Structure formats: C-alpha cells, structure tokens
mmCIF file of C-alpha atoms in Angstrom:
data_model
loop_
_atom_site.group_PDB
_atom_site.id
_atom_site.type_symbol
_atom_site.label_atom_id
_atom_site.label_comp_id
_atom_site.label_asym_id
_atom_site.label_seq_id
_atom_site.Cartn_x
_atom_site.Cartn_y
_atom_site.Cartn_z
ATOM 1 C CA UNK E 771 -198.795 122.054 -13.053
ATOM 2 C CA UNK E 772 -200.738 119.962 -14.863
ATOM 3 C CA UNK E 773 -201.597 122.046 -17.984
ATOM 4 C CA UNK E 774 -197.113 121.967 -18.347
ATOM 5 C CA UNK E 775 -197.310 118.081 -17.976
ATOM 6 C CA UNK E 776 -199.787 117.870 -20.734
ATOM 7 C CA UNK E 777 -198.161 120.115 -22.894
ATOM 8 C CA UNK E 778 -194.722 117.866 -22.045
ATOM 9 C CA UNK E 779 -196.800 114.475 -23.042
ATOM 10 C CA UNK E 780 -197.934 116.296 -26.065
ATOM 11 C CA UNK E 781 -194.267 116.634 -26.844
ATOM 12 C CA UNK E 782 -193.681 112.714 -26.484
ATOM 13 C CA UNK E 783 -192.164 112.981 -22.936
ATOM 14 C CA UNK E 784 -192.859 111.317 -19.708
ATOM 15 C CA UNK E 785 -193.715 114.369 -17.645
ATOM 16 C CA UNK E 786 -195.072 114.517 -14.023
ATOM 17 C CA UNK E 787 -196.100 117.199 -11.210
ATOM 18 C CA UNK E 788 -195.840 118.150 -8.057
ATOM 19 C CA UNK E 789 -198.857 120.405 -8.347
ATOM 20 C CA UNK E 790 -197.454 123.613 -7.343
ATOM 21 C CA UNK E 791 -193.679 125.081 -6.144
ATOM 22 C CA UNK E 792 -194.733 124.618 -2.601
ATOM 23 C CA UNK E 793 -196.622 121.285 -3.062
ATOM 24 C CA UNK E 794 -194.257 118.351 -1.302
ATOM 25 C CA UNK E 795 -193.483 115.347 -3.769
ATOM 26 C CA UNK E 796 -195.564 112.299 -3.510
ATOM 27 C CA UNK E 797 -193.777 109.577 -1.743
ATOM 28 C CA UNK E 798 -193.506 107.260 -4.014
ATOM 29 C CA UNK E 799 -192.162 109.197 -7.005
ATOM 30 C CA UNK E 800 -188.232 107.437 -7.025
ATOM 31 C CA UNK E 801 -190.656 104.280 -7.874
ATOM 32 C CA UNK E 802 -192.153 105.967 -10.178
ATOM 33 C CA UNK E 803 -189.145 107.243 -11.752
ATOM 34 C CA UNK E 804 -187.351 104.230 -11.422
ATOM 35 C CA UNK E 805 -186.276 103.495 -15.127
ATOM 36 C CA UNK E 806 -185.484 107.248 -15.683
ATOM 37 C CA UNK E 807 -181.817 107.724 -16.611
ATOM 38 C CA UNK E 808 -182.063 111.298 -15.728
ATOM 39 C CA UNK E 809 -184.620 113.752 -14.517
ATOM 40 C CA UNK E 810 -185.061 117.558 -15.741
ATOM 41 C CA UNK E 811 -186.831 119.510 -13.781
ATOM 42 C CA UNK E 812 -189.034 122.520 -15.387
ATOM 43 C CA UNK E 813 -189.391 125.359 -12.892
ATOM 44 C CA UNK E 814 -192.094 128.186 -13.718
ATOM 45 C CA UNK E 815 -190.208 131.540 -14.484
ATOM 46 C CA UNK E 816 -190.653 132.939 -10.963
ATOM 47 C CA UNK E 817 -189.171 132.945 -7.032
ATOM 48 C CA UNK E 818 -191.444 130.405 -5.912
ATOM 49 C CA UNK E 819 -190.665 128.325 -9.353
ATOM 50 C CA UNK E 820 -187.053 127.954 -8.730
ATOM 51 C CA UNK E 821 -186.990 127.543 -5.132
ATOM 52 C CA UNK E 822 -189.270 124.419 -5.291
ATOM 53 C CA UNK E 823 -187.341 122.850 -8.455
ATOM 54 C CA UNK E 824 -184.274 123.349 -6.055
ATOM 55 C CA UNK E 825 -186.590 121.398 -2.744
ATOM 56 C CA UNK E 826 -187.265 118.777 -5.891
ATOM 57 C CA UNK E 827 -183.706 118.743 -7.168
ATOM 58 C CA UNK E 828 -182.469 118.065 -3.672
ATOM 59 C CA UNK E 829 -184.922 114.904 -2.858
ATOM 60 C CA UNK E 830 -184.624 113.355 -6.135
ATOM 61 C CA UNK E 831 -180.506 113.782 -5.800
ATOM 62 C CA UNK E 832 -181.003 111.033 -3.252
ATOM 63 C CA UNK E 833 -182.235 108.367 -5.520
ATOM 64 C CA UNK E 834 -180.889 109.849 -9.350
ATOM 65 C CA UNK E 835 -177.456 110.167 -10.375
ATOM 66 C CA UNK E 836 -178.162 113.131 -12.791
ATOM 67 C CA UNK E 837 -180.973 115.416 -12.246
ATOM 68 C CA UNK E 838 -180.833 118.724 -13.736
ATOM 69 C CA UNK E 839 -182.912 121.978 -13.129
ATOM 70 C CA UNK E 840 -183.587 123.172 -17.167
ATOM 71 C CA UNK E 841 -184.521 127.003 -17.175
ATOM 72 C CA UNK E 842 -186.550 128.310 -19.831
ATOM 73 C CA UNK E 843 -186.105 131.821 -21.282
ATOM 74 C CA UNK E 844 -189.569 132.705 -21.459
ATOM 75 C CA UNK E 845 -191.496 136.196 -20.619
ATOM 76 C CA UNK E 846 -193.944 137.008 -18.731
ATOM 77 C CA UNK E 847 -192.918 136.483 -15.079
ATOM 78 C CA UNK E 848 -194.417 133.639 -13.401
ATOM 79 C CA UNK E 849 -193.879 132.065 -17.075
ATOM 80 C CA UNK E 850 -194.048 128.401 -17.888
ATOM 81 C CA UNK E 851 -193.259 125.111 -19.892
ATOM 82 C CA UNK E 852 -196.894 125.984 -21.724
ATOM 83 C CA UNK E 853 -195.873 129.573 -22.176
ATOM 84 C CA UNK E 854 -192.341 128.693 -23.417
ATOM 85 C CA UNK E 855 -193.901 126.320 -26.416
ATOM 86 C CA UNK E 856 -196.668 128.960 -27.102
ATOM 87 C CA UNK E 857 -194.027 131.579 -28.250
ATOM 88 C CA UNK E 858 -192.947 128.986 -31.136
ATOM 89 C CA UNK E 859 -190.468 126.678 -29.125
ATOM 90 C CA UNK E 860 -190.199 123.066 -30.206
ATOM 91 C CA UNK E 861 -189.213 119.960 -28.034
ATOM 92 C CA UNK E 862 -185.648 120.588 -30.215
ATOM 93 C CA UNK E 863 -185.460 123.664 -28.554
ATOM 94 C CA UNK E 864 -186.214 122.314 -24.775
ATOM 95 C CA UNK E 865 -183.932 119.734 -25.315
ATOM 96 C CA UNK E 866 -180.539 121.746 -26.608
ATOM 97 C CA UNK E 867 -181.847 123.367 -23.127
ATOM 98 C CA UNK E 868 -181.401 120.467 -21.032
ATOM 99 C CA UNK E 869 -178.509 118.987 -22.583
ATOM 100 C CA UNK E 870 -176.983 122.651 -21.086
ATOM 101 C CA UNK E 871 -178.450 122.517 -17.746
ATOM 102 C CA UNK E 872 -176.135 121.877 -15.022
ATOM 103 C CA UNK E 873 -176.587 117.810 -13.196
ATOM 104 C CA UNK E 874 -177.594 119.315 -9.760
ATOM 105 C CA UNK E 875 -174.758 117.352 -8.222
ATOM 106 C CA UNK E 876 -171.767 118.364 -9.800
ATOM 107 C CA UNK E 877 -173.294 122.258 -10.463
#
C-alpha cells in the first residue's frame, strides 16, 4: 500500500502500488516502468500478499526480463515492507534480500 511505498521512497527507491493484493495493475505501469532494469516485488506477509505479487509477477513478466518476488521475514502475519524496517531492517538488509530472490522466469 501506500504507507510501504513511502517507507520504500524514504529508503531512496522508486517504489509504486497496486493498492491492495486484489487491486488489478494500472494499465499503463510497463510505461511507467520503462527504464527499470528489474522489478522486485514486495508482497505483505500473508495468502492474499503472495498470491497478488504472483498476478503482478506474471503481467509484468510480459514486458521485464527480470522481475523477482523479494519475501521479507517479518512477524506478525499480514506483515509488511513498513513492518519489516520497523523491527531495525535497513535498505542493506532488503537488498541482500532481493539480490536472493528468484527472477520469476527462470524460478
């Protein structure tokens, strides 16, 4: 959500929403994303979470050669990118994260 794209910005990232795990992706986001060399997606620490980072995952596959689904270690359930910095993580930390995620492609 919003409060995790903030908290991503805050970080010095380019960060972006869909507004929820059900919420479809705006149409135009490949042209928004255009100069991205890869994408991680940052699903929140429940079902719903990871089954709409893998709906994302699969549209954005389309347009991205390396787009990678980054899952955070972070309590409680339903967890997020804001709750995973608030228990002392650094953008260090999130990014030895992604540099281990999986490209969605190539699993």
């Amino acid at each position: 959500g919003e409060k995790d794209v903030d908290a991503a910005r805050r970080l010095g990232l380019t960060a972006t929403t869909s507004g929820s795990a059900t919420a479809a992706l705006p149409p135009d986001v490949a042209t928004q994303l255009r100069y991205a060399a890869r994408l991680f997606i940052v699903p929140d620490n429940d079902k719903s979470g990871r089954e709409g980072a893998q709906r994302v995952a699969q549209t954005l596959a389309n347009y991205f050669p390396d787009v990678r689904i980054v899952e955070l270690p972070v309590s409680p359930e339903h967890g997020d990118l804001s709750d995973y910095l608030a228990q002392g993580h650094s953008r260090a930390d999130l990014e030895q994260l992604a540099e281990k995620a999986c490209n969605w492609h190539t699993g």
